[in-house]
Amino acid sequence: MNKDPKQAQQEWEKAVEKATHRFPERKDPFQTSSDIEVERLYTPENKDEKYVEKLGFPGQYPYTRGIQPTMYRSRFWTMRQYAGFGSAKETNERFRYLLDQGQTGLSVAFDLPTQIGYDSDDPMSEGEVGKVGVAIDTLKDMEDLLDKIPLDQVSTSMTINAPASVLLCMYIAVGEKQGVSKEALTGTIQNDILKEYIARGTYIFPPKPSMRLITNIFEYCQEYVPKFNTISISGYHIREAGSTAVQEVAFTLANGMAYVDAALNSGLEVDQFAPRLAFFFNAHNNFFEEVAKFRVARRLWAKIMKERYGAENPKSWKLRFHTQTGGSTLTAQQPDNNIVRVTLQALSAVLGGTQSLHTNSRDEALALPTEESARIALRTQQIIAHESGVADTVDPLAGSYYVESLTDQMEEEVEKYLHKIEELGGAVQAVEEGYMQREIHQAAYETQKNIENEEEIVVGLNQFQVDEEVNPDLLKVDEELESSQIKSLQNVKEERNQIHVKQALSELEEAARHTNENLIPFILNAVKAYASVGEICNVLRKEFGEYVG
């Protein structure tokens, strides 16, 4: 039954009153530089049932116009800059620097060995320790990473997938050492293994046991860590692998449905876990397409959760998402051009209604960002927030003939993909058959061909080049880091209680092999005994096997 437009507006006004009582708006009134008042929301003069059905009011189903009734008029999005390199102590210094510069949330990048469950002293880790993120081997490293950062005041996002259960347990353990209860911890773990099989490759275990670990996290956090987002279903890496914007949304939502199905099959009720699902999208250069993409994702997910899964809690319908600007769009040539690209991409994310945002640094096509580059990237967000005026009214692009038409057309194309994936038996089956991978590879090939033919212009790359460029100062990870990290790990292993470690790992092995028990308490016990990431993952490798793509 369609909602009456007048009733919908009244419900929105009540929601605004409730929201602003809790979070007062930043200004009263909002005005342009010419003292023209900016209204909270702009709508068509004659709102009909079609308007309410397809757009509605912000904070109301289907959330096309945003998931909060006042969006950024009360609070800006979380400025969550992704950082991590070298040792835990070095990364802690960068985190504290960014917090001092006005960042409002942490986002942790882990090195490749950590991402695939190897310790720094493993032969598989040679040459990769601390290179693309921070090296975390034991709880001691996590303690150093979060030193003097109050976990009851700062939310933390961790880009970790296959060993997500281990790193989450380390985070919980550090919180306990700080005197912060599990119930008070806030943040997100990525925990999205399907996109690893599709686009990224940092998987460990086969799909079935990987889904067991994911649903174990859902169950455990629902009871003990209720404010933590248990998964960040990622379209970012799908887009980085070469997908189109439509494919990014379609494959991400299909993966989301696979996680919902797995949780339901484990015995959870949809409204128990769905409010803690979160998403992670890319922001690329085609400005209006990106804005429309975010609106489509929100509208379709609301429809899926309400109509397909019968979720009754409105929080289960809301697609909450983090955005990162497009790493694959950055060029090594004329790197200062990347500041402009990132600004446009960040603006599209804000106008698309993101909940948190990372802006890439200008030098990331060349190396990890320097402190100066990281500051410019953060300042980009702050200038959009405080100087542009785009956050002063909700969804300012709504009603644009182009944006609304593009949103509808993209929605139709996304639904075609979702129907195809359902015909194949769902996302897991589509991954196993290589369907999504083939679609992404074809899209990436077409894009590369267009760039090489100059049908698609990349400024500074295939046109508007300069003859000679000066290499900027780049951040270099100390080559001695690997040996010092290994020495630190060896010290921890020598000083810990070996009996406790052996017992904790044995209990984890037994639970993984012979029971259907939730594995998170066993992993948490092993972490607290200072068992390493590699030791814990090796126990699970032994029981679950390894996935070979």
Coordinates of C-alpha atoms in Angstrom, one line a residue:
M1 CA 0.0 0.0 0.0
N2 CA 1.4 3.4 -1.0
K3 CA 2.0 6.0 1.7
D4 CA 0.0 9.2 1.5
P5 CA 2.5 12.1 0.6
K6 CA 1.1 14.3 3.4
Q7 CA 1.4 11.5 5.9
A8 CA 5.0 10.8 4.8
Q9 CA 5.9 14.5 5.2
Q10 CA 4.4 14.6 8.7
E11 CA 6.3 11.4 9.7
W12 CA 9.6 13.0 8.4
E13 CA 8.9 16.2 10.4
K14 CA 8.5 14.1 13.5
A15 CA 11.7 12.3 12.8
V16 CA 13.5 15.6 12.3
E17 CA 12.2 16.9 15.7
K18 CA 13.5 13.7 17.4
A19 CA 16.8 13.8 15.6
T20 CA 17.5 17.4 16.3
H21 CA 16.7 17.0 19.9
R22 CA 19.5 14.4 20.1
F23 CA 21.9 16.1 17.6
P24 CA 21.1 19.8 17.2
E25 CA 21.7 21.3 13.8
R26 CA 25.1 23.0 13.3
K27 CA 23.6 26.4 12.5
D28 CA 20.3 28.3 12.8
P29 CA 19.7 29.4 10.2
F30 CA 21.8 28.0 7.4
Q31 CA 22.5 30.7 4.8
T32 CA 24.5 31.3 1.6
S33 CA 27.2 33.9 1.4
S34 CA 24.5 36.3 0.2
D35 CA 22.4 35.7 3.3
I36 CA 19.8 33.6 1.4
E37 CA 18.3 31.1 3.8
V38 CA 19.0 27.4 2.9
E39 CA 16.0 25.2 3.8
R40 CA 16.5 21.8 5.4
L41 CA 14.9 20.0 2.4
Y42 CA 13.7 20.8 -1.0
T43 CA 10.9 18.9 -2.6
P44 CA 8.5 19.2 -5.6
E45 CA 5.6 21.5 -4.9
N46 CA 3.1 18.7 -5.7
K47 CA 4.4 15.6 -4.0
D48 CA 2.5 12.6 -5.4
E49 CA 2.6 8.9 -4.5
K50 CA 5.3 8.2 -7.1
Y51 CA 7.6 10.8 -5.4
V52 CA 7.1 9.1 -2.0
E53 CA 7.5 5.6 -3.5
K54 CA 10.8 6.3 -5.5
L55 CA 12.4 9.1 -3.5
G56 CA 10.5 9.7 -0.3
F57 CA 11.9 11.8 2.5
P58 CA 15.4 11.4 4.0
G59 CA 15.4 8.9 6.8
Q60 CA 12.4 7.1 5.3
Y61 CA 12.0 4.1 3.1
P62 CA 13.3 3.6 0.4
Y63 CA 16.1 6.0 1.6
T64 CA 16.9 7.3 -1.9
R65 CA 17.5 10.7 -0.3
G66 CA 19.6 9.5 2.6
I67 CA 19.3 7.4 5.8
Q68 CA 19.0 10.2 8.3
P69 CA 16.3 12.8 8.4
T70 CA 18.7 15.8 8.6
M71 CA 21.8 14.1 7.1
Y72 CA 24.8 16.5 7.5
R73 CA 23.0 19.5 8.9
S74 CA 23.5 18.0 12.4
R75 CA 26.7 16.0 11.9
F76 CA 29.1 15.7 9.1
W77 CA 30.1 12.3 7.7
T78 CA 33.0 10.6 9.6
M79 CA 36.3 11.6 8.2
R80 CA 38.1 8.3 8.3
Q81 CA 41.5 8.3 6.7
Y82 CA 42.9 4.9 5.9
A83 CA 46.5 4.5 7.2
G84 CA 49.0 1.9 8.1
F85 CA 52.6 1.2 7.3
G86 CA 55.7 -0.3 8.8
S87 CA 55.5 -1.1 12.5
A88 CA 52.5 -0.7 14.9
K89 CA 54.4 2.1 16.7
E90 CA 54.9 4.1 13.4
T91 CA 51.3 3.7 12.4
N92 CA 50.2 4.8 15.9
E93 CA 52.1 8.0 15.4
R94 CA 50.3 8.6 12.0
F95 CA 47.0 7.9 13.6
R96 CA 47.6 10.3 16.4
Y97 CA 48.8 12.9 13.9
L98 CA 45.6 12.6 11.9
L99 CA 43.4 12.8 15.0
D100 CA 45.2 15.9 16.0
Q101 CA 44.5 17.3 12.5
G102 CA 40.8 16.8 12.9
Q103 CA 40.2 13.3 11.6
T104 CA 37.1 11.7 13.4
G105 CA 37.7 8.0 13.0
L106 CA 40.5 5.5 12.4
S107 CA 40.9 3.2 9.5
V108 CA 43.6 0.5 9.6
A109 CA 45.6 -0.9 6.6
F110 CA 47.3 -4.2 7.3
D111 CA 50.3 -5.5 5.5
L112 CA 50.0 -8.4 3.1
P113 CA 51.3 -11.1 5.4
T114 CA 48.7 -10.1 8.1
Q115 CA 45.9 -10.1 5.5
I116 CA 46.6 -13.7 4.5
G117 CA 47.3 -15.0 8.0
Y118 CA 51.1 -15.3 8.0
D119 CA 53.5 -14.1 10.7
S120 CA 56.3 -11.7 9.9
D121 CA 58.9 -14.5 10.4
D122 CA 57.2 -16.9 7.9
P123 CA 59.1 -17.5 4.7
M124 CA 55.9 -16.5 2.8
S125 CA 56.2 -13.0 4.3
E126 CA 59.7 -12.2 3.1
G127 CA 60.0 -8.8 1.5
E128 CA 56.4 -7.8 2.4
V129 CA 56.5 -7.0 6.1
G130 CA 55.0 -3.6 6.7
K131 CA 55.0 -2.6 3.0
V132 CA 51.4 -2.0 2.2
G133 CA 50.1 -1.7 5.7
V134 CA 51.0 -2.2 9.3
A135 CA 52.4 -5.6 10.5
I136 CA 50.4 -7.2 13.2
D137 CA 51.6 -10.5 14.6
T138 CA 50.3 -10.7 18.2
L139 CA 48.3 -8.8 20.7
K140 CA 51.4 -6.9 21.6
D141 CA 51.4 -5.2 18.2
M142 CA 47.7 -4.3 18.5
E143 CA 48.5 -2.8 21.9
D144 CA 51.2 -0.6 20.3
L145 CA 49.0 0.3 17.4
L146 CA 46.2 1.6 19.7
D147 CA 48.4 3.1 22.4
K148 CA 46.9 6.3 23.9
I149 CA 43.9 6.1 21.6
P150 CA 40.7 5.9 23.7
L151 CA 38.6 3.1 22.2
D152 CA 35.5 4.3 24.0
Q153 CA 35.7 7.6 22.1
V154 CA 37.2 6.7 18.6
S155 CA 35.6 4.3 16.2
T156 CA 37.9 2.1 14.2
S157 CA 37.5 0.5 10.8
M158 CA 39.8 -2.5 10.0
T159 CA 40.3 -3.6 6.3
I160 CA 40.8 -7.2 7.1
N161 CA 38.9 -10.2 5.6
A162 CA 40.2 -13.8 5.9
P163 CA 41.7 -13.4 9.4
A164 CA 39.0 -10.8 10.4
S165 CA 38.0 -12.9 13.4
V166 CA 41.6 -12.8 14.8
L167 CA 42.0 -9.0 14.4
L168 CA 38.6 -8.3 15.9
C169 CA 39.5 -10.4 18.9
M170 CA 42.8 -8.5 19.3
Y171 CA 40.8 -5.2 19.2
I172 CA 38.4 -6.5 21.9
A173 CA 41.3 -7.6 24.0
V174 CA 43.0 -4.2 23.8
G175 CA 39.7 -2.6 24.7
E176 CA 39.5 -4.8 27.9
K177 CA 43.1 -3.8 28.8
Q178 CA 42.0 -0.1 28.4
G179 CA 39.0 -0.8 30.7
V180 CA 36.6 -0.4 27.7
S181 CA 33.8 -3.0 27.7
K182 CA 32.9 -4.9 24.6
E183 CA 29.5 -3.2 24.6
A184 CA 31.1 0.2 24.2
L185 CA 33.4 -0.6 21.3
T186 CA 32.5 1.0 17.9
G187 CA 33.8 0.4 14.5
T188 CA 33.8 -1.9 11.5
I189 CA 35.6 -4.9 10.2
Q190 CA 35.5 -5.5 6.5
N191 CA 35.1 -9.3 6.9
D192 CA 33.9 -9.6 3.2
I193 CA 35.5 -12.8 1.8
L194 CA 33.4 -13.1 -1.3
K195 CA 34.9 -10.1 -2.9
E196 CA 38.3 -11.5 -2.2
Y197 CA 37.5 -14.5 -4.4
I198 CA 36.1 -12.1 -7.0
A199 CA 38.5 -9.3 -7.2
R200 CA 41.3 -9.1 -4.7
G201 CA 42.8 -12.4 -3.8
T202 CA 43.7 -12.1 -0.1
Y203 CA 41.7 -15.2 0.9
I204 CA 42.9 -18.2 3.0
F205 CA 40.1 -20.7 3.5
P206 CA 37.5 -22.1 1.1
P207 CA 34.1 -20.4 0.9
K208 CA 32.1 -22.7 3.2
P209 CA 34.3 -22.4 6.3
S210 CA 34.9 -18.8 5.6
M211 CA 31.2 -18.2 5.7
R212 CA 31.1 -20.1 9.0
L213 CA 33.6 -17.6 10.5
I214 CA 31.6 -14.7 9.2
T215 CA 28.4 -15.9 10.7
N216 CA 30.2 -16.7 14.0
I217 CA 31.3 -13.0 14.1
F218 CA 27.6 -12.0 13.4
E219 CA 26.4 -14.1 16.3
Y220 CA 29.1 -13.2 18.8
C221 CA 28.9 -9.4 18.2
Q222 CA 25.1 -9.4 18.2
E223 CA 25.4 -10.7 21.8
Y224 CA 28.6 -9.1 23.1
V225 CA 29.8 -6.3 20.8
P226 CA 26.4 -4.8 19.7
K227 CA 27.8 -1.4 18.4
F228 CA 30.4 -2.9 16.1
N229 CA 29.6 -3.3 12.4
T230 CA 30.3 -6.9 11.7
I231 CA 30.9 -6.7 8.0
S232 CA 31.6 -4.0 5.4
I233 CA 30.4 -5.5 2.2
S234 CA 32.8 -4.1 -0.3
G235 CA 32.2 -2.8 -3.8
Y236 CA 35.4 -0.8 -3.6
H237 CA 37.8 -3.6 -4.6
I238 CA 35.4 -4.9 -7.3
R239 CA 35.6 -1.4 -8.9
E240 CA 39.3 -1.3 -8.4
A241 CA 39.5 -4.6 -10.3
G242 CA 37.9 -2.8 -13.3
S243 CA 34.2 -3.2 -12.9
T244 CA 31.7 -0.6 -14.1
A245 CA 29.6 1.4 -11.6
V246 CA 26.6 -0.8 -12.3
Q247 CA 28.6 -4.0 -11.7
E248 CA 30.0 -2.5 -8.5
V249 CA 26.5 -2.1 -7.1
A250 CA 25.1 -5.3 -8.5
F251 CA 27.9 -7.6 -7.3
T252 CA 28.1 -5.9 -3.9
L253 CA 24.4 -6.3 -3.2
A254 CA 24.5 -9.9 -4.5
N255 CA 27.3 -10.6 -2.0
G256 CA 25.3 -8.9 0.7
M257 CA 22.4 -11.2 0.0
A258 CA 24.7 -14.2 0.3
Y259 CA 25.8 -13.1 3.8
V260 CA 22.2 -12.6 4.8
D261 CA 21.3 -16.1 3.6
A262 CA 24.3 -17.6 5.4
A263 CA 23.3 -15.8 8.7
L264 CA 19.6 -17.0 8.3
N265 CA 20.8 -20.6 7.6
S266 CA 22.8 -20.4 10.8
G267 CA 19.7 -19.7 12.8
L268 CA 19.8 -16.0 13.3
E269 CA 16.8 -13.8 12.7
V270 CA 17.2 -11.1 10.1
D271 CA 16.5 -8.2 12.4
Q272 CA 19.1 -9.5 14.9
F273 CA 22.0 -8.9 12.5
A274 CA 20.9 -6.8 9.6
P275 CA 21.1 -3.4 11.4
R276 CA 24.9 -4.0 11.8
L277 CA 25.6 -4.7 8.1
A278 CA 27.6 -2.0 6.4
F279 CA 28.9 -1.4 2.9
F280 CA 32.0 0.1 1.3
F281 CA 31.9 1.8 -2.1
N282 CA 34.3 3.4 -4.5
A283 CA 34.0 7.0 -5.9
H284 CA 35.3 7.4 -9.4
N285 CA 35.5 10.3 -11.8
N286 CA 32.1 10.3 -13.6
F287 CA 30.5 12.7 -11.1
F288 CA 26.8 12.3 -11.7
E289 CA 27.0 8.5 -12.3
E290 CA 28.7 8.2 -8.9
V291 CA 26.0 10.2 -7.2
A292 CA 23.3 8.1 -8.9
K293 CA 25.1 4.9 -8.0
F294 CA 25.0 5.6 -4.2
R295 CA 21.3 6.5 -4.4
V296 CA 20.5 3.3 -6.4
A297 CA 22.4 1.1 -3.9
R298 CA 20.4 2.6 -1.0
R299 CA 17.1 2.2 -2.7
L300 CA 17.6 -1.4 -3.9
W301 CA 19.0 -2.6 -0.6
A302 CA 16.0 -1.2 1.3
K303 CA 13.7 -3.0 -1.2
I304 CA 15.6 -6.3 -0.9
M305 CA 15.6 -6.3 2.9
K306 CA 12.0 -5.4 3.3
E307 CA 10.4 -7.4 0.4
R308 CA 12.8 -10.3 0.0
Y309 CA 13.8 -11.0 3.6
G310 CA 10.8 -9.6 5.4
A311 CA 12.9 -7.4 7.8
E312 CA 10.6 -5.4 10.0
N313 CA 13.1 -3.1 11.8
P314 CA 13.7 0.0 9.6
K315 CA 17.3 -0.1 10.7
S316 CA 17.6 -3.4 8.7
W317 CA 16.5 -1.6 5.5
K318 CA 19.1 1.1 5.7
L319 CA 22.3 0.8 3.6
R320 CA 25.0 2.5 5.6
F321 CA 28.2 2.9 3.7
H322 CA 31.8 4.1 3.8
T323 CA 33.4 5.6 0.6
Q324 CA 37.0 5.7 -0.6
T325 CA 38.0 7.7 -3.6
G326 CA 39.2 5.7 -6.6
G327 CA 42.8 4.5 -6.2
S328 CA 42.9 3.1 -9.7
T329 CA 42.0 6.5 -11.1
L330 CA 45.2 8.1 -9.7
T331 CA 48.2 8.6 -12.0
A332 CA 51.9 8.5 -11.4
Q333 CA 52.2 11.2 -14.0
Q334 CA 51.7 14.7 -12.7
P335 CA 50.6 13.5 -9.3
D336 CA 49.2 16.9 -8.2
N337 CA 46.4 16.3 -10.7
N338 CA 45.2 13.6 -8.3
I339 CA 44.2 16.3 -5.8
V340 CA 41.6 17.5 -8.3
R341 CA 40.4 14.0 -9.1
V342 CA 40.0 13.2 -5.4
T343 CA 38.1 16.4 -4.7
L344 CA 35.5 15.6 -7.4
Q345 CA 35.2 12.0 -6.2
A346 CA 34.8 13.0 -2.6
L347 CA 32.2 15.6 -3.5
S348 CA 30.2 12.9 -5.3
A349 CA 30.3 10.7 -2.2
V350 CA 29.0 13.5 0.0
L351 CA 26.3 14.4 -2.5
G352 CA 25.5 10.7 -2.6
G353 CA 25.0 10.6 1.1
T354 CA 28.0 8.6 2.5
Q355 CA 28.3 8.0 6.2
S356 CA 32.1 8.1 6.2
L357 CA 34.8 8.9 3.8
H358 CA 38.5 8.3 3.0
T359 CA 40.2 10.6 0.5
N360 CA 43.2 9.2 -1.2
S361 CA 46.5 11.1 -1.3
R362 CA 48.1 12.6 -4.4
D363 CA 51.2 10.3 -4.3
E364 CA 49.4 6.9 -3.8
A365 CA 50.1 5.9 -7.4
L366 CA 53.8 6.1 -6.5
A367 CA 54.1 5.0 -2.8
L368 CA 52.4 5.2 0.6
P369 CA 51.4 8.8 1.3
T370 CA 53.7 11.2 3.0
E371 CA 52.5 13.1 6.1
E372 CA 52.0 16.2 4.0
S373 CA 50.0 14.3 1.3
A374 CA 47.8 12.7 4.0
R375 CA 47.1 16.2 5.5
I376 CA 46.1 17.6 2.1
A377 CA 43.7 14.6 1.6
L378 CA 42.1 15.2 5.0
R379 CA 41.9 19.0 4.3
T380 CA 40.0 18.2 1.1
Q381 CA 37.2 16.7 3.2
Q382 CA 37.3 19.5 5.7
I383 CA 37.0 22.1 2.9
I384 CA 34.0 20.3 1.4
A385 CA 32.4 20.1 4.8
H386 CA 33.0 23.6 6.1
E387 CA 33.4 25.9 3.0
S388 CA 31.4 24.5 0.1
G389 CA 27.8 24.6 1.5
V390 CA 26.9 21.3 0.0
A391 CA 26.2 19.8 3.5
D392 CA 23.7 22.6 4.4
T393 CA 20.7 21.0 2.8
V394 CA 19.7 17.3 2.4
D395 CA 20.3 15.7 -1.0
P396 CA 20.7 18.9 -3.0
L397 CA 20.8 17.1 -6.4
A398 CA 17.4 15.4 -5.9
G399 CA 14.9 16.4 -8.6
S400 CA 17.6 17.0 -11.2
Y401 CA 16.1 15.6 -14.4
Y402 CA 19.5 14.1 -15.3
V403 CA 20.2 12.6 -11.8
E404 CA 16.8 11.1 -11.4
S405 CA 16.8 9.6 -14.9
L406 CA 20.3 8.2 -14.4
T407 CA 19.3 6.8 -11.0
D408 CA 16.3 5.0 -12.6
Q409 CA 18.3 3.7 -15.5
M410 CA 21.2 2.4 -13.3
E411 CA 18.7 0.7 -11.1
E412 CA 17.2 -1.2 -14.1
E413 CA 20.7 -2.3 -15.1
V414 CA 21.7 -3.4 -11.6
E415 CA 18.5 -5.5 -11.3
K416 CA 19.3 -7.3 -14.6
Y417 CA 22.6 -8.4 -13.0
L418 CA 20.9 -9.5 -9.8
H419 CA 18.4 -11.6 -11.7
K420 CA 21.2 -13.2 -13.7
I421 CA 23.1 -14.0 -10.5
E422 CA 20.0 -15.5 -8.9
E423 CA 19.5 -17.7 -11.9
L424 CA 23.0 -19.0 -11.4
G425 CA 22.1 -19.9 -7.8
G426 CA 23.3 -16.8 -5.9
A427 CA 26.6 -15.0 -5.4
V428 CA 28.6 -18.0 -4.0
Q429 CA 27.7 -20.1 -7.0
A430 CA 28.4 -17.2 -9.4
V431 CA 31.8 -16.8 -7.8
E432 CA 32.6 -20.5 -8.1
E433 CA 31.6 -20.4 -11.7
G434 CA 33.7 -17.3 -12.4
Y435 CA 30.8 -15.3 -13.7
M436 CA 31.5 -12.1 -11.8
Q437 CA 35.2 -12.4 -12.5
R438 CA 34.6 -12.7 -16.3
E439 CA 32.3 -9.7 -16.3
I440 CA 34.8 -7.5 -14.4
H441 CA 37.7 -8.6 -16.7
Q442 CA 35.7 -7.7 -19.8
A443 CA 34.8 -4.3 -18.4
A444 CA 38.5 -3.7 -17.4
Y445 CA 39.6 -4.7 -20.9
E446 CA 37.2 -2.3 -22.6
T447 CA 38.3 0.6 -20.3
Q448 CA 42.0 0.0 -21.0
K449 CA 41.3 -0.3 -24.7
N450 CA 39.5 3.1 -24.7
I451 CA 42.4 4.7 -22.8
E452 CA 44.9 3.3 -25.3
N453 CA 42.8 4.5 -28.2
E454 CA 42.4 7.9 -26.5
E455 CA 38.6 7.5 -26.6
E456 CA 38.8 8.1 -22.9
I457 CA 41.1 10.9 -21.9
V458 CA 43.2 10.7 -18.7
V459 CA 44.8 14.0 -18.2
G460 CA 48.6 13.7 -18.0
L461 CA 48.5 10.1 -19.0
N462 CA 47.4 9.9 -22.6
Q463 CA 47.0 13.6 -23.3
F464 CA 48.3 16.9 -21.9
Q465 CA 51.6 15.2 -20.9
V466 CA 54.7 17.1 -19.8
D467 CA 58.2 16.2 -21.1
E468 CA 59.9 15.9 -17.8
E469 CA 58.5 15.5 -14.3
V470 CA 60.3 15.9 -10.9
N471 CA 59.8 13.0 -8.6
P472 CA 58.2 14.2 -5.4
D473 CA 59.5 13.1 -2.0
L474 CA 58.1 9.7 -1.3
L475 CA 57.5 7.8 1.9
K476 CA 59.8 4.8 2.1
V477 CA 59.4 2.0 4.7
D478 CA 62.7 1.3 6.5
E479 CA 64.2 -1.9 5.1
E480 CA 65.3 -2.8 8.6
L481 CA 61.7 -3.0 9.7
E482 CA 61.3 -6.7 8.8
S483 CA 64.2 -7.8 11.0
S484 CA 63.1 -5.7 13.9
Q485 CA 59.5 -6.9 13.6
I486 CA 60.7 -10.5 13.5
K487 CA 62.8 -9.9 16.6
S488 CA 59.8 -8.3 18.4
L489 CA 57.7 -11.4 17.5
Q490 CA 60.4 -13.7 18.8
N491 CA 60.6 -11.8 22.1
V492 CA 56.8 -12.1 22.6
K493 CA 57.0 -15.9 21.9
E494 CA 59.8 -16.3 24.4
E495 CA 58.1 -14.3 27.2
R496 CA 54.5 -15.6 26.9
N497 CA 53.1 -18.6 28.9
Q498 CA 53.6 -21.4 26.4
I499 CA 51.3 -23.8 28.3
H500 CA 48.4 -21.3 28.0
V501 CA 49.2 -20.8 24.2
K502 CA 49.3 -24.5 23.6
Q503 CA 46.0 -25.1 25.5
A504 CA 44.2 -22.3 23.7
L505 CA 45.3 -23.4 20.2
S506 CA 44.4 -27.0 21.1
E507 CA 40.9 -26.0 22.2
L508 CA 40.4 -24.0 19.0
E509 CA 41.5 -26.9 16.9
E510 CA 39.1 -29.2 18.7
A511 CA 36.2 -26.8 18.3
A512 CA 36.9 -26.3 14.6
R513 CA 37.2 -30.0 13.9
H514 CA 34.5 -31.7 16.0
T515 CA 31.8 -29.1 16.8
N516 CA 29.6 -26.4 15.3
E517 CA 30.3 -24.1 18.2
N518 CA 31.0 -20.5 17.7
L519 CA 34.8 -20.2 17.2
I520 CA 35.1 -16.5 18.3
P521 CA 35.5 -17.3 22.1
F522 CA 38.2 -19.8 21.3
I523 CA 40.1 -17.3 19.1
L524 CA 39.7 -14.6 21.7
N525 CA 41.3 -16.9 24.3
A526 CA 44.2 -17.7 22.0
V527 CA 44.7 -14.0 21.3
K528 CA 44.8 -13.1 25.0
A529 CA 47.4 -15.8 25.5
Y530 CA 49.5 -14.0 22.8
A531 CA 49.2 -16.6 20.2
S532 CA 50.1 -15.1 16.9
V533 CA 48.0 -14.4 13.8
G534 CA 49.9 -17.1 11.9
E535 CA 49.6 -19.7 14.7
I536 CA 45.8 -19.2 14.9
C537 CA 45.3 -19.2 11.1
N538 CA 47.5 -22.3 10.8
V539 CA 45.2 -24.2 13.1
L540 CA 42.3 -23.2 11.0
R541 CA 44.2 -24.0 7.8
K542 CA 44.8 -27.5 9.1
E543 CA 41.1 -28.0 9.7
F544 CA 39.5 -26.0 6.9
G545 CA 42.1 -26.3 4.1
E546 CA 43.2 -23.5 1.8
Y547 CA 41.3 -22.1 -1.2
V548 CA 43.0 -22.3 -4.6
G549 CA 41.5 -19.8 -7.0

